[in-house]
Amino acid sequence: MSTQGQSLISSLSNISNCSGHQCDCCQQLQNQIDGLRDLINNSNNANIQGEIDALKRQLADVYRQSAQDQIQIGSLEAELHDLQAKLIAVGAGVAAVVAIAAAPLIAAALEGVFAAIAALGAEVALAIAGAAAVQAEVVVMEAEIVGVGAAAGSALALATTVQAEIVVLEAEIVGVGSIAGSALALAGTAEATGGSALILAGTAEATGVSALALAGVAEGTAGSALLLAGTAEATAVSALAAAATAETTAIAAETTALSAEFVATSAQATANTAFALAEVVQGQVIYAEAIANEALAISFEMRGEIVLFEGVASTALTLAGAAQTTSLAAIGAV
């Protein structure tokens, strides 16, 4: 309570010392009541209202500073989200770069496999060429064997013809027994012819043996050729299996690279979407915080006015109670 209020209450308390002059006491009481009214009216004077306005402005400045701090905090959080989004994008980019860089490495690794396949193909081609050459030699040998067989057949046919001639001569010898000289001559001729036939038969037999030997050699050569062909076929099968494995590995590597690129693209799109949503949400949060701070400032201003009004009302009630007490005391004294 101010000093003027205390002096007013003290003067009202002294009214009880009135000596019975009712008009003077009433006038004095009226003067005190007027003074109380003036004091209550002066409690809302310009100086006090100016101080209250200054306090309100200071409080509003405090809340504005708080709002600016919140906005700065929101900006820092936005920068943090931006850095996080950029970090996610950089990670996705690194994954894509790794996937793209892995493709040449896989291709370089497959070059050795393809070179080995090419070498195996060359070996298979050489083996096939060797088998073809051996097969050509076998064909030539078979032709020679056929020729030798034909010669042996000719020799056997000649021997058969000679033998038939011998039979004819023997019949002639038996039929013409009277001509001894001629028979003996013919017998000598037949014997000579038989010797020639025997010689030809031996030659034919030797030729047949040689033909059989050549046939055995040809059979062995054909077996070696078949063995080489089997080895070449096994090598070709192994080369085809290696080529199929290499092709499967290349397809798997390409699929992995495509999957990594797709994942990187999806991650980058997700990061961009999240970043856009974060910016929208952050703007809404900053706007909501600013509105909340403004509402809080208004609330504090209203609270200050309520406190001020409560103080004025309390002072007025106190003064009214004191005036009422003084009035009652004055009336009792009268």
Coordinates of C-alpha atoms in Angstrom, one line a residue, residues 19-314:
S19 CA -15.8 15.8 20.3
G20 CA -19.3 15.8 19.1
H21 CA -19.4 18.4 16.4
Q22 CA -21.5 16.4 14.0
C23 CA -21.2 18.7 11.1
D24 CA -17.5 19.0 11.4
C25 CA -17.1 15.3 11.8
C26 CA -19.3 14.6 8.9
Q27 CA -17.5 17.1 6.8
Q28 CA -14.2 15.6 7.8
L29 CA -15.4 12.2 7.0
Q30 CA -16.7 13.4 3.7
N31 CA -13.3 15.0 3.0
Q32 CA -11.6 11.7 3.9
I33 CA -13.9 9.8 1.6
D34 CA -13.3 12.2 -1.2
G35 CA -9.6 11.8 -0.6
L36 CA -10.0 8.0 -0.7
R37 CA -11.9 8.3 -4.0
D38 CA -9.2 10.5 -5.4
L39 CA -6.5 8.1 -4.3
I40 CA -8.4 5.2 -6.0
N41 CA -8.8 7.3 -9.1
N42 CA -5.2 8.3 -9.0
S43 CA -4.1 4.7 -8.7
N44 CA -4.6 4.4 -12.5
N45 CA -2.8 7.6 -13.4
A46 CA -0.5 8.0 -16.4
N47 CA 2.8 7.2 -14.5
I48 CA 1.6 3.8 -13.2
Q49 CA 0.0 3.0 -16.5
G50 CA 3.2 3.9 -18.3
E51 CA 5.2 1.6 -16.0
I52 CA 2.7 -1.2 -16.7
D53 CA 2.9 -0.6 -20.4
A54 CA 6.7 -0.6 -20.2
L55 CA 6.6 -3.9 -18.3
K56 CA 4.2 -5.3 -20.9
R57 CA 6.6 -4.2 -23.7
Q58 CA 9.6 -5.8 -21.9
L59 CA 7.6 -9.0 -21.4
A60 CA 6.6 -9.0 -25.1
D61 CA 10.2 -8.4 -26.1
V62 CA 11.2 -11.4 -23.9
Y63 CA 8.7 -13.6 -25.7
R64 CA 9.7 -12.2 -29.1
Q65 CA 13.3 -13.1 -28.3
S66 CA 12.2 -16.5 -27.2
A67 CA 10.4 -16.9 -30.5
Q68 CA 13.5 -15.9 -32.4
D69 CA 15.5 -18.4 -30.4
Q70 CA 13.0 -21.1 -31.2
I71 CA 13.1 -20.1 -34.9
Q72 CA 16.9 -20.3 -34.8
I73 CA 16.7 -23.7 -33.1
G74 CA 14.3 -24.8 -35.9
S75 CA 16.7 -23.5 -38.5
L76 CA 19.5 -25.5 -36.9
E77 CA 17.3 -28.6 -36.8
A78 CA 16.5 -28.0 -40.5
E79 CA 20.2 -27.8 -41.3
L80 CA 20.7 -31.0 -39.4
H81 CA 17.9 -32.8 -41.3
D82 CA 19.4 -31.4 -44.5
L83 CA 22.8 -32.8 -43.6
Q84 CA 21.3 -36.1 -42.7
A85 CA 19.4 -36.2 -46.1
K86 CA 22.6 -35.3 -47.9
L87 CA 24.5 -38.0 -46.0
I88 CA 21.8 -40.6 -47.1
A89 CA 22.0 -39.3 -50.7
V90 CA 25.9 -39.5 -50.6
G91 CA 25.6 -43.1 -49.1
A92 CA 23.3 -44.1 -51.9
G93 CA 25.6 -42.4 -54.5
V94 CA 28.6 -44.3 -53.1
A95 CA 26.6 -47.6 -53.3
A96 CA 25.8 -46.8 -56.9
V97 CA 29.4 -45.9 -57.7
V98 CA 30.6 -49.1 -56.1
A99 CA 28.0 -51.1 -58.1
I100 CA 29.1 -49.3 -61.3
A101 CA 32.8 -49.7 -60.5
A102 CA 32.2 -53.4 -59.7
A103 CA 30.9 -54.0 -63.2
P104 CA 34.3 -53.4 -64.9
L105 CA 36.1 -55.4 -62.3
I106 CA 33.7 -58.3 -62.9
A107 CA 34.2 -57.9 -66.6
A108 CA 38.0 -57.8 -66.1
A109 CA 37.8 -61.0 -64.1
L110 CA 35.6 -62.6 -66.8
E111 CA 38.2 -61.7 -69.4
G112 CA 40.5 -64.4 -68.0
V113 CA 37.7 -66.9 -68.1
F114 CA 36.8 -66.0 -71.7
A115 CA 40.5 -66.2 -72.6
A116 CA 40.7 -69.7 -71.1
I117 CA 37.5 -70.6 -73.0
A118 CA 39.1 -69.3 -76.2
A119 CA 42.3 -71.3 -75.5
L120 CA 40.3 -74.5 -74.9
G121 CA 38.4 -73.8 -78.1
A122 CA 41.7 -73.5 -80.0
E123 CA 42.9 -76.8 -78.4
V124 CA 39.6 -78.4 -79.4
A125 CA 39.9 -77.1 -82.9
L126 CA 43.5 -78.5 -83.1
A127 CA 42.3 -81.8 -81.7
I128 CA 39.5 -81.9 -84.2
A129 CA 41.9 -81.0 -87.1
G130 CA 44.3 -83.8 -85.9
A131 CA 41.4 -86.3 -85.8
A132 CA 40.3 -85.2 -89.3
A133 CA 43.9 -85.7 -90.5
V134 CA 44.1 -89.1 -88.9
Q135 CA 40.7 -90.0 -90.3
A136 CA 41.9 -89.0 -93.8
E137 CA 45.0 -91.2 -93.3
V138 CA 42.7 -94.0 -92.3
V139 CA 40.6 -93.5 -95.4
V140 CA 43.8 -93.6 -97.5
M141 CA 44.9 -96.8 -95.8
E142 CA 41.5 -98.3 -96.3
A143 CA 41.7 -97.5 -100.0
E144 CA 45.2 -99.1 -100.1
I145 CA 43.8 -102.1 -98.3
V146 CA 40.9 -102.3 -100.8
G147 CA 43.5 -102.1 -103.6
V148 CA 45.6 -104.8 -102.0
G149 CA 42.5 -106.9 -101.6
A150 CA 41.7 -106.4 -105.2
A151 CA 45.2 -107.5 -106.2
A152 CA 44.9 -110.6 -104.0
G153 CA 41.5 -111.3 -105.5
S154 CA 43.1 -111.0 -109.0
A155 CA 45.9 -113.4 -107.9
L156 CA 43.4 -115.9 -106.6
A157 CA 41.3 -115.6 -109.7
L158 CA 44.5 -116.2 -111.8
A159 CA 45.4 -119.3 -109.6
T160 CA 41.8 -120.6 -110.1
T161 CA 42.1 -120.1 -113.9
V162 CA 45.5 -122.0 -113.9
Q163 CA 44.0 -124.8 -111.8
A164 CA 41.1 -125.0 -114.3
E165 CA 43.6 -125.2 -117.1
I166 CA 45.5 -128.0 -115.2
V167 CA 42.3 -129.9 -114.9
V168 CA 41.6 -129.5 -118.6
L169 CA 45.2 -130.6 -119.4
E170 CA 44.8 -133.6 -117.2
A171 CA 41.6 -134.5 -119.0
E172 CA 43.4 -134.1 -122.3
I173 CA 46.3 -136.3 -121.0
V174 CA 43.8 -139.0 -120.0
G175 CA 41.8 -138.7 -123.2
V176 CA 44.9 -138.6 -125.5
G177 CA 47.1 -141.4 -124.0
S178 CA 48.3 -142.4 -127.4
I179 CA 50.3 -139.3 -128.0
A180 CA 52.9 -139.9 -125.3
G181 CA 55.4 -137.3 -126.4
S182 CA 52.8 -134.7 -126.7
A183 CA 51.3 -135.8 -123.4
L184 CA 54.7 -135.6 -121.7
A185 CA 55.3 -132.3 -123.3
L186 CA 51.9 -131.2 -122.2
A187 CA 52.6 -132.6 -118.7
G188 CA 55.8 -130.7 -118.5
T189 CA 54.1 -127.6 -119.6
A190 CA 51.3 -128.3 -117.1
E191 CA 53.8 -128.8 -114.4
A192 CA 55.6 -125.6 -115.2
T193 CA 52.2 -123.9 -115.3
G194 CA 51.3 -125.5 -111.9
G195 CA 54.6 -124.2 -110.5
S196 CA 53.8 -120.7 -111.7
A197 CA 50.4 -121.1 -110.3
L198 CA 51.8 -122.1 -106.9
I199 CA 54.2 -119.2 -107.0
L200 CA 51.3 -116.9 -107.8
A201 CA 49.3 -118.4 -105.0
G202 CA 52.2 -117.8 -102.5
T203 CA 52.5 -114.3 -103.7
A204 CA 48.7 -113.8 -103.3
E205 CA 49.0 -115.3 -99.8
A206 CA 51.8 -113.0 -98.8
T207 CA 49.9 -110.1 -100.3
G208 CA 46.9 -111.1 -98.2
V209 CA 49.0 -111.3 -95.0
S210 CA 50.4 -107.9 -95.8
A211 CA 46.9 -106.6 -96.4
L212 CA 45.9 -108.1 -93.0
A213 CA 48.9 -106.4 -91.3
L214 CA 47.9 -103.1 -93.0
A215 CA 44.4 -103.6 -91.8
G216 CA 45.6 -104.1 -88.2
V217 CA 47.7 -101.0 -88.4
A218 CA 44.8 -99.1 -89.8
E219 CA 42.6 -100.5 -87.0
G220 CA 45.1 -99.3 -84.4
T221 CA 45.3 -95.9 -86.1
A222 CA 41.6 -95.7 -86.1
G223 CA 41.5 -96.6 -82.4
S224 CA 44.0 -93.8 -81.7
A225 CA 41.9 -91.4 -83.7
L226 CA 38.8 -92.4 -81.8
L227 CA 40.7 -92.0 -78.5
L228 CA 41.8 -88.5 -79.6
A229 CA 38.3 -87.7 -80.7
G230 CA 37.0 -88.8 -77.3
T231 CA 39.6 -86.6 -75.5
A232 CA 38.7 -83.7 -77.8
E233 CA 35.0 -84.2 -77.1
A234 CA 35.6 -84.3 -73.3
T235 CA 37.7 -81.2 -73.5
A236 CA 35.0 -79.5 -75.5
V237 CA 32.4 -80.5 -73.0
S238 CA 34.6 -79.1 -70.2
A239 CA 35.0 -75.9 -72.1
L240 CA 31.3 -75.7 -72.7
A241 CA 30.7 -76.2 -68.9
A242 CA 33.2 -73.5 -68.0
A243 CA 31.6 -71.2 -70.6
A244 CA 28.2 -71.9 -69.1
T245 CA 29.5 -71.2 -65.6
A246 CA 31.2 -68.0 -66.7
E247 CA 28.0 -66.9 -68.5
T248 CA 26.0 -67.6 -65.3
T249 CA 28.5 -65.6 -63.2
A250 CA 28.4 -62.7 -65.7
I251 CA 24.6 -62.7 -65.6
A252 CA 24.6 -62.9 -61.8
A253 CA 27.1 -60.0 -61.7
E254 CA 25.0 -57.9 -64.1
T255 CA 21.9 -58.7 -62.1
T256 CA 23.6 -57.6 -58.8
A257 CA 24.8 -54.4 -60.4
L258 CA 21.3 -53.6 -61.7
S259 CA 19.9 -54.4 -58.3
A260 CA 22.4 -52.2 -56.6
E261 CA 21.7 -49.4 -59.0
F262 CA 17.9 -49.8 -58.5
V263 CA 18.4 -49.8 -54.7
A264 CA 20.6 -46.6 -54.9
T265 CA 18.0 -44.9 -57.1
S266 CA 15.2 -45.9 -54.6
A267 CA 17.2 -44.8 -51.7
Q268 CA 17.9 -41.4 -53.3
A269 CA 14.2 -40.9 -54.2
T270 CA 13.2 -41.9 -50.6
A271 CA 15.8 -39.5 -49.2
N272 CA 14.5 -36.7 -51.4
T273 CA 10.9 -37.4 -50.4
A274 CA 11.9 -37.5 -46.7
F275 CA 13.8 -34.3 -47.0
A276 CA 10.8 -32.5 -48.7
L277 CA 8.5 -33.8 -46.0
A278 CA 10.9 -32.7 -43.3
E279 CA 11.1 -29.2 -44.8
V280 CA 7.2 -29.0 -44.9
V281 CA 6.9 -30.4 -41.3
Q282 CA 9.6 -28.1 -40.1
G283 CA 7.9 -25.1 -41.6
Q284 CA 4.6 -26.1 -40.0
V285 CA 6.4 -26.7 -36.6
I286 CA 8.1 -23.3 -36.8
Y287 CA 4.8 -21.6 -37.6
A288 CA 3.0 -23.4 -34.8
E289 CA 5.8 -22.5 -32.4
A290 CA 5.6 -18.9 -33.4
I291 CA 1.8 -18.9 -32.9
A292 CA 2.3 -20.6 -29.5
N293 CA 4.8 -18.1 -28.4
E294 CA 2.6 -15.2 -29.5
A295 CA -0.3 -16.8 -27.6
L296 CA 1.9 -17.3 -24.6
A297 CA 2.9 -13.6 -24.8
I298 CA -0.7 -12.5 -25.0
S299 CA -1.5 -14.8 -22.1
F300 CA 1.3 -13.3 -20.0
E301 CA 0.1 -9.8 -20.9
M302 CA -3.4 -10.7 -19.9
R303 CA -2.1 -12.3 -16.7
G304 CA -0.2 -9.1 -15.9
E305 CA -3.3 -7.0 -16.4
I306 CA -5.3 -9.4 -14.3
V307 CA -2.7 -9.2 -11.5
L308 CA -2.8 -5.4 -11.8
F309 CA -6.6 -5.4 -11.7
E310 CA -6.5 -7.7 -8.7
G311 CA -4.0 -5.4 -6.9
V312 CA -6.2 -2.3 -7.6
A313 CA -9.3 -4.2 -6.5
S314 CA -7.6 -5.4 -3.4

